[in-house]
Amino acid sequence: MPTDSAIMPTKALQQLREEVLEANLELVRRGLVLYTFGNASGILRDERLIVIKPSGVPYETMKPEHLVLTDLDGNVLEGDLRPSSDLPTHVALYKAFPEIGGVVHTHSEYATAWAQARREIPCFGTTHADYFHGPVPVTEPMPANEIEGEYEKNTGSAIIRRFQGLNANAIPAVLVANHGPFTWGQTADKAVYHAV
């Protein structure tokens, strides 16, 4: 729930809202999301503020003011709508990988098929190698207690476990076993670019 103290709007926060809105709309334009599924977020590191897509809002009606503002612990600071249910995963990634500035989650057809098959996407070409220095990894399947518990938070933990010994900058994506892809980048638009 929003706190009583309003966040002072700044130029940087307004720019982040617009960037995150544009990132979410680009997911639609690129055919990576259906209905209201999927989400993009961005972070203002110095202020420890995250802007993320609201849950259940159709992309075609979404405006910057619909985006939800949270702190780095996932507490809603501004907005009347619920944040994406994937917020705990985004929060975990921002905390674990301090160099990233944007996170994207989709259920894109092909990446989801690889995730459902629990298979890494091997590097077979130069375009892949330009953006992912090695295969796109897949997490271990989550045990039932993690799925039935705090699923989205546990999804973040599964990704972080998978990246032990890997460079999140060199491989800015992961497939969550039995689920779908998450990507990230220095900004929300870079995270979308990696998703595409």
PDB file of C-alpha atoms in Angstrom:
ATOM      1  CA  MET A   1       0.000   0.000   0.000  1.00  0.00           C
ATOM      2  CA  PRO A   2       1.193   3.530  -0.706  1.00  0.00           C
ATOM      3  CA  THR A   3       2.738   5.466   2.150  1.00  0.00           C
ATOM      4  CA  ASP A   4       1.366   8.797   3.351  1.00  0.00           C
ATOM      5  CA  SER A   5       4.488  10.689   2.320  1.00  0.00           C
ATOM      6  CA  ALA A   6       4.501  11.504  -1.381  1.00  0.00           C
ATOM      7  CA  ILE A   7       7.684  11.179  -3.401  1.00  0.00           C
ATOM      8  CA  MET A   8       8.820  14.486  -4.815  1.00  0.00           C
ATOM      9  CA  PRO A   9       8.599  14.215  -8.596  1.00  0.00           C
ATOM     10  CA  THR A  10      11.952  14.805 -10.222  1.00  0.00           C
ATOM     11  CA  LYS A  11      13.019  15.002 -13.830  1.00  0.00           C
ATOM     12  CA  ALA A  12      14.919  11.713 -13.413  1.00  0.00           C
ATOM     13  CA  LEU A  13      11.846   9.963 -11.992  1.00  0.00           C
ATOM     14  CA  GLN A  14       9.602  11.282 -14.774  1.00  0.00           C
ATOM     15  CA  GLN A  15      12.151  10.160 -17.378  1.00  0.00           C
ATOM     16  CA  LEU A  16      12.284   6.707 -15.775  1.00  0.00           C
ATOM     17  CA  ARG A  17       8.469   6.461 -15.845  1.00  0.00           C
ATOM     18  CA  GLU A  18       8.457   7.319 -19.552  1.00  0.00           C
ATOM     19  CA  GLU A  19      11.315   4.909 -20.273  1.00  0.00           C
ATOM     20  CA  VAL A  20       9.595   2.049 -18.428  1.00  0.00           C
ATOM     21  CA  LEU A  21       6.292   2.764 -20.182  1.00  0.00           C
ATOM     22  CA  GLU A  22       8.055   2.742 -23.553  1.00  0.00           C
ATOM     23  CA  ALA A  23       9.858  -0.503 -22.633  1.00  0.00           C
ATOM     24  CA  ASN A  24       6.557  -2.180 -21.804  1.00  0.00           C
ATOM     25  CA  LEU A  25       4.975  -0.962 -25.042  1.00  0.00           C
ATOM     26  CA  GLU A  26       7.990  -2.168 -27.039  1.00  0.00           C
ATOM     27  CA  LEU A  27       7.362  -5.680 -25.659  1.00  0.00           C
ATOM     28  CA  VAL A  28       3.938  -5.536 -27.317  1.00  0.00           C
ATOM     29  CA  ARG A  29       5.260  -4.121 -30.593  1.00  0.00           C
ATOM     30  CA  ARG A  30       7.860  -6.900 -30.777  1.00  0.00           C
ATOM     31  CA  GLY A  31       5.290  -9.636 -30.104  1.00  0.00           C
ATOM     32  CA  LEU A  32       6.849 -10.770 -26.830  1.00  0.00           C
ATOM     33  CA  VAL A  33       3.740 -10.461 -24.650  1.00  0.00           C
ATOM     34  CA  LEU A  34       0.059 -11.331 -24.875  1.00  0.00           C
ATOM     35  CA  TYR A  35      -2.859  -9.756 -23.028  1.00  0.00           C
ATOM     36  CA  THR A  36      -1.438  -8.227 -19.821  1.00  0.00           C
ATOM     37  CA  PHE A  37       1.334 -10.819 -19.344  1.00  0.00           C
ATOM     38  CA  GLY A  38       4.940  -9.720 -19.050  1.00  0.00           C
ATOM     39  CA  ASN A  39       6.500  -6.642 -17.547  1.00  0.00           C
ATOM     40  CA  ALA A  40       9.395  -4.241 -17.611  1.00  0.00           C
ATOM     41  CA  SER A  41      10.860  -2.183 -14.794  1.00  0.00           C
ATOM     42  CA  GLY A  42      13.619   0.339 -14.236  1.00  0.00           C
ATOM     43  CA  ILE A  43      15.505   1.620 -11.227  1.00  0.00           C
ATOM     44  CA  LEU A  44      16.925   4.905  -9.997  1.00  0.00           C
ATOM     45  CA  ARG A  45      19.900   3.482  -8.080  1.00  0.00           C
ATOM     46  CA  ASP A  46      20.832   6.563  -6.064  1.00  0.00           C
ATOM     47  CA  GLU A  47      17.233   7.024  -4.875  1.00  0.00           C
ATOM     48  CA  ARG A  48      16.650   3.253  -4.508  1.00  0.00           C
ATOM     49  CA  LEU A  49      13.353   3.591  -6.441  1.00  0.00           C
ATOM     50  CA  ILE A  50      11.836   1.082  -8.862  1.00  0.00           C
ATOM     51  CA  VAL A  51       9.185   1.858 -11.479  1.00  0.00           C
ATOM     52  CA  ILE A  52       7.292  -1.213 -12.722  1.00  0.00           C
ATOM     53  CA  LYS A  53       4.261  -2.103 -14.814  1.00  0.00           C
ATOM     54  CA  PRO A  54       1.026  -2.420 -12.864  1.00  0.00           C
ATOM     55  CA  SER A  55      -0.681  -5.785 -12.646  1.00  0.00           C
ATOM     56  CA  GLY A  56      -3.520  -6.503 -15.039  1.00  0.00           C
ATOM     57  CA  VAL A  57      -3.556  -3.179 -16.908  1.00  0.00           C
ATOM     58  CA  PRO A  58      -3.937  -3.585 -20.686  1.00  0.00           C
ATOM     59  CA  TYR A  59      -0.911  -2.240 -22.533  1.00  0.00           C
ATOM     60  CA  GLU A  60      -3.054  -0.219 -24.946  1.00  0.00           C
ATOM     61  CA  THR A  61      -4.437   1.934 -22.112  1.00  0.00           C
ATOM     62  CA  MET A  62      -1.295   2.212 -19.982  1.00  0.00           C
ATOM     63  CA  LYS A  63       0.086   5.686 -19.209  1.00  0.00           C
ATOM     64  CA  PRO A  64       3.128   6.813 -17.184  1.00  0.00           C
ATOM     65  CA  GLU A  65       0.930   7.612 -14.189  1.00  0.00           C
ATOM     66  CA  HIS A  66      -0.307   3.990 -14.109  1.00  0.00           C
ATOM     67  CA  LEU A  67       3.203   2.705 -13.407  1.00  0.00           C
ATOM     68  CA  VAL A  68       3.856   1.796  -9.791  1.00  0.00           C
ATOM     69  CA  LEU A  69       6.697   3.281  -7.780  1.00  0.00           C
ATOM     70  CA  THR A  70       8.311   1.099  -5.102  1.00  0.00           C
ATOM     71  CA  ASP A  71      11.400   1.169  -2.963  1.00  0.00           C
ATOM     72  CA  LEU A  72      14.208  -1.373  -3.312  1.00  0.00           C
ATOM     73  CA  ASP A  73      12.403  -3.633  -0.830  1.00  0.00           C
ATOM     74  CA  GLY A  74       9.270  -3.725  -2.996  1.00  0.00           C
ATOM     75  CA  ASN A  75       7.163  -1.463  -0.780  1.00  0.00           C
ATOM     76  CA  VAL A  76       4.689   0.578  -2.845  1.00  0.00           C
ATOM     77  CA  LEU A  77       5.412   4.276  -2.461  1.00  0.00           C
ATOM     78  CA  GLU A  78       3.165   5.716  -5.132  1.00  0.00           C
ATOM     79  CA  GLY A  79       0.344   4.483  -7.310  1.00  0.00           C
ATOM     80  CA  ASP A  80      -3.188   3.225  -6.795  1.00  0.00           C
ATOM     81  CA  LEU A  81      -2.635   0.035  -8.761  1.00  0.00           C
ATOM     82  CA  ARG A  82      -0.939  -3.178  -7.684  1.00  0.00           C
ATOM     83  CA  PRO A  83       2.578  -3.660  -9.024  1.00  0.00           C
ATOM     84  CA  SER A  84       3.283  -6.600 -11.292  1.00  0.00           C
ATOM     85  CA  SER A  85       3.224  -9.886  -9.413  1.00  0.00           C
ATOM     86  CA  ASP A  86       6.826 -10.359 -10.619  1.00  0.00           C
ATOM     87  CA  LEU A  87       8.045  -7.380  -8.558  1.00  0.00           C
ATOM     88  CA  PRO A  88       9.797  -9.632  -5.980  1.00  0.00           C
ATOM     89  CA  THR A  89      11.853 -11.202  -8.788  1.00  0.00           C
ATOM     90  CA  HIS A  90      12.809  -7.764 -10.146  1.00  0.00           C
ATOM     91  CA  VAL A  91      13.761  -6.612  -6.618  1.00  0.00           C
ATOM     92  CA  ALA A  92      15.950  -9.693  -6.091  1.00  0.00           C
ATOM     93  CA  LEU A  93      17.749  -9.099  -9.401  1.00  0.00           C
ATOM     94  CA  TYR A  94      18.345  -5.398  -8.679  1.00  0.00           C
ATOM     95  CA  LYS A  95      19.822  -6.303  -5.297  1.00  0.00           C
ATOM     96  CA  ALA A  96      21.991  -9.140  -6.624  1.00  0.00           C
ATOM     97  CA  PHE A  97      23.240  -7.366  -9.762  1.00  0.00           C
ATOM     98  CA  PRO A  98      23.936  -3.726  -8.807  1.00  0.00           C
ATOM     99  CA  GLU A  99      25.089  -2.850 -12.323  1.00  0.00           C
ATOM    100  CA  ILE A 100      21.691  -3.404 -13.958  1.00  0.00           C
ATOM    101  CA  GLY A 101      19.138  -0.645 -14.459  1.00  0.00           C
ATOM    102  CA  GLY A 102      16.239  -2.495 -16.106  1.00  0.00           C
ATOM    103  CA  VAL A 103      14.561  -5.908 -15.941  1.00  0.00           C
ATOM    104  CA  VAL A 104      12.109  -7.531 -18.356  1.00  0.00           C
ATOM    105  CA  HIS A 105      10.010 -10.669 -18.063  1.00  0.00           C
ATOM    106  CA  THR A 106       8.009 -12.114 -20.937  1.00  0.00           C
ATOM    107  CA  HIS A 107       6.351 -15.332 -21.950  1.00  0.00           C
ATOM    108  CA  SER A 108       7.677 -15.033 -25.477  1.00  0.00           C
ATOM    109  CA  GLU A 109       6.862 -18.126 -27.504  1.00  0.00           C
ATOM    110  CA  TYR A 110      10.315 -19.444 -28.350  1.00  0.00           C
ATOM    111  CA  ALA A 111      12.150 -18.575 -25.134  1.00  0.00           C
ATOM    112  CA  THR A 112       9.279 -20.011 -23.110  1.00  0.00           C
ATOM    113  CA  ALA A 113       9.490 -23.242 -25.099  1.00  0.00           C
ATOM    114  CA  TRP A 114      13.189 -23.524 -24.190  1.00  0.00           C
ATOM    115  CA  ALA A 115      12.347 -22.759 -20.541  1.00  0.00           C
ATOM    116  CA  GLN A 116       9.570 -25.346 -20.500  1.00  0.00           C
ATOM    117  CA  ALA A 117      12.001 -27.891 -21.967  1.00  0.00           C
ATOM    118  CA  ARG A 118      14.528 -26.836 -19.294  1.00  0.00           C
ATOM    119  CA  ARG A 119      17.231 -26.421 -21.918  1.00  0.00           C
ATOM    120  CA  GLU A 120      19.839 -23.685 -22.316  1.00  0.00           C
ATOM    121  CA  ILE A 121      19.784 -21.773 -25.579  1.00  0.00           C
ATOM    122  CA  PRO A 122      23.151 -22.647 -27.148  1.00  0.00           C
ATOM    123  CA  CYS A 123      25.249 -20.074 -28.944  1.00  0.00           C
ATOM    124  CA  PHE A 124      25.073 -21.038 -32.611  1.00  0.00           C
ATOM    125  CA  GLY A 125      25.639 -17.681 -34.282  1.00  0.00           C
ATOM    126  CA  THR A 126      27.431 -14.380 -34.193  1.00  0.00           C
ATOM    127  CA  THR A 127      24.367 -12.305 -33.298  1.00  0.00           C
ATOM    128  CA  HIS A 128      23.814 -14.434 -30.192  1.00  0.00           C
ATOM    129  CA  ALA A 129      27.522 -14.117 -29.352  1.00  0.00           C
ATOM    130  CA  ASP A 130      27.359 -10.328 -29.726  1.00  0.00           C
ATOM    131  CA  TYR A 131      24.892 -10.076 -26.835  1.00  0.00           C
ATOM    132  CA  PHE A 132      25.255 -13.277 -24.816  1.00  0.00           C
ATOM    133  CA  HIS A 133      28.784 -14.518 -24.173  1.00  0.00           C
ATOM    134  CA  GLY A 134      27.838 -18.173 -23.965  1.00  0.00           C
ATOM    135  CA  PRO A 135      24.554 -20.036 -23.865  1.00  0.00           C
ATOM    136  CA  VAL A 136      21.509 -18.441 -22.262  1.00  0.00           C
ATOM    137  CA  PRO A 137      21.375 -20.440 -19.024  1.00  0.00           C
ATOM    138  CA  VAL A 138      18.367 -22.130 -17.482  1.00  0.00           C
ATOM    139  CA  THR A 139      17.703 -22.366 -13.758  1.00  0.00           C
ATOM    140  CA  GLU A 140      17.248 -25.608 -11.904  1.00  0.00           C
ATOM    141  CA  PRO A 141      13.570 -26.524 -11.516  1.00  0.00           C
ATOM    142  CA  MET A 142      12.219 -25.067  -8.309  1.00  0.00           C
ATOM    143  CA  PRO A 143      11.099 -27.547  -5.644  1.00  0.00           C
ATOM    144  CA  ALA A 144       7.418 -27.707  -4.724  1.00  0.00           C
ATOM    145  CA  ASN A 145       7.872 -25.768  -1.469  1.00  0.00           C
ATOM    146  CA  GLU A 146       9.403 -22.825  -3.395  1.00  0.00           C
ATOM    147  CA  ILE A 147       6.630 -22.911  -6.012  1.00  0.00           C
ATOM    148  CA  GLU A 148       3.881 -23.112  -3.390  1.00  0.00           C
ATOM    149  CA  GLY A 149       5.544 -20.497  -1.158  1.00  0.00           C
ATOM    150  CA  GLU A 150       6.667 -17.041  -2.219  1.00  0.00           C
ATOM    151  CA  TYR A 151       6.986 -18.053  -5.868  1.00  0.00           C
ATOM    152  CA  GLU A 152       8.122 -14.740  -7.347  1.00  0.00           C
ATOM    153  CA  LYS A 153      10.694 -14.108  -4.596  1.00  0.00           C
ATOM    154  CA  ASN A 154      11.915 -17.698  -4.946  1.00  0.00           C
ATOM    155  CA  THR A 155      12.171 -17.211  -8.710  1.00  0.00           C
ATOM    156  CA  GLY A 156      14.652 -14.413  -8.023  1.00  0.00           C
ATOM    157  CA  SER A 157      16.595 -16.709  -5.705  1.00  0.00           C
ATOM    158  CA  ALA A 158      16.676 -19.456  -8.357  1.00  0.00           C
ATOM    159  CA  ILE A 159      18.095 -16.986 -10.896  1.00  0.00           C
ATOM    160  CA  ILE A 160      20.710 -15.737  -8.452  1.00  0.00           C
ATOM    161  CA  ARG A 161      21.747 -19.315  -7.623  1.00  0.00           C
ATOM    162  CA  ARG A 162      22.129 -20.046 -11.344  1.00  0.00           C
ATOM    163  CA  PHE A 163      24.370 -17.031 -11.792  1.00  0.00           C
ATOM    164  CA  GLN A 164      26.888 -18.120  -9.166  1.00  0.00           C
ATOM    165  CA  GLY A 165      30.154 -18.017 -11.115  1.00  0.00           C
ATOM    166  CA  LEU A 166      28.548 -16.326 -14.153  1.00  0.00           C
ATOM    167  CA  ASN A 167      28.812 -12.701 -15.224  1.00  0.00           C
ATOM    168  CA  ALA A 168      25.356 -11.086 -15.372  1.00  0.00           C
ATOM    169  CA  ASN A 169      26.743  -8.379 -17.676  1.00  0.00           C
ATOM    170  CA  ALA A 170      28.123 -10.900 -20.166  1.00  0.00           C
ATOM    171  CA  ILE A 171      24.952 -13.018 -20.131  1.00  0.00           C
ATOM    172  CA  PRO A 172      22.036 -10.600 -19.571  1.00  0.00           C
ATOM    173  CA  ALA A 173      19.294 -13.239 -19.626  1.00  0.00           C
ATOM    174  CA  VAL A 174      18.104 -16.432 -18.030  1.00  0.00           C
ATOM    175  CA  LEU A 175      15.382 -18.978 -18.618  1.00  0.00           C
ATOM    176  CA  VAL A 176      13.467 -19.906 -15.493  1.00  0.00           C
ATOM    177  CA  ALA A 177      12.831 -23.635 -15.747  1.00  0.00           C
ATOM    178  CA  ASN A 178       9.178 -24.437 -16.485  1.00  0.00           C
ATOM    179  CA  HIS A 179       8.336 -20.738 -16.708  1.00  0.00           C
ATOM    180  CA  GLY A 180       9.965 -18.269 -19.105  1.00  0.00           C
ATOM    181  CA  PRO A 181      12.711 -15.704 -19.713  1.00  0.00           C
ATOM    182  CA  PHE A 182      13.996 -12.766 -17.705  1.00  0.00           C
ATOM    183  CA  THR A 183      16.415 -10.289 -19.257  1.00  0.00           C
ATOM    184  CA  TRP A 184      18.195  -7.226 -17.938  1.00  0.00           C
ATOM    185  CA  GLY A 185      20.422  -4.390 -19.005  1.00  0.00           C
ATOM    186  CA  GLN A 186      21.818  -1.015 -17.998  1.00  0.00           C
ATOM    187  CA  THR A 187      18.380   0.495 -18.750  1.00  0.00           C
ATOM    188  CA  ALA A 188      14.849  -0.808 -19.265  1.00  0.00           C
ATOM    189  CA  ASP A 189      15.164  -0.348 -23.028  1.00  0.00           C
ATOM    190  CA  LYS A 190      18.419  -2.388 -23.046  1.00  0.00           C
ATOM    191  CA  ALA A 191      16.605  -5.135 -21.121  1.00  0.00           C
ATOM    192  CA  VAL A 192      13.890  -5.123 -23.810  1.00  0.00           C
ATOM    193  CA  TYR A 193      16.558  -5.249 -26.516  1.00  0.00           C
ATOM    194  CA  HIS A 194      18.024  -8.352 -24.884  1.00  0.00           C
ATOM    195  CA  ALA A 195      14.559  -9.906 -24.691  1.00  0.00           C
ATOM    196  CA  VAL A 196      14.052  -9.313 -28.418  1.00  0.00           C
TER     197      VAL A 196
END
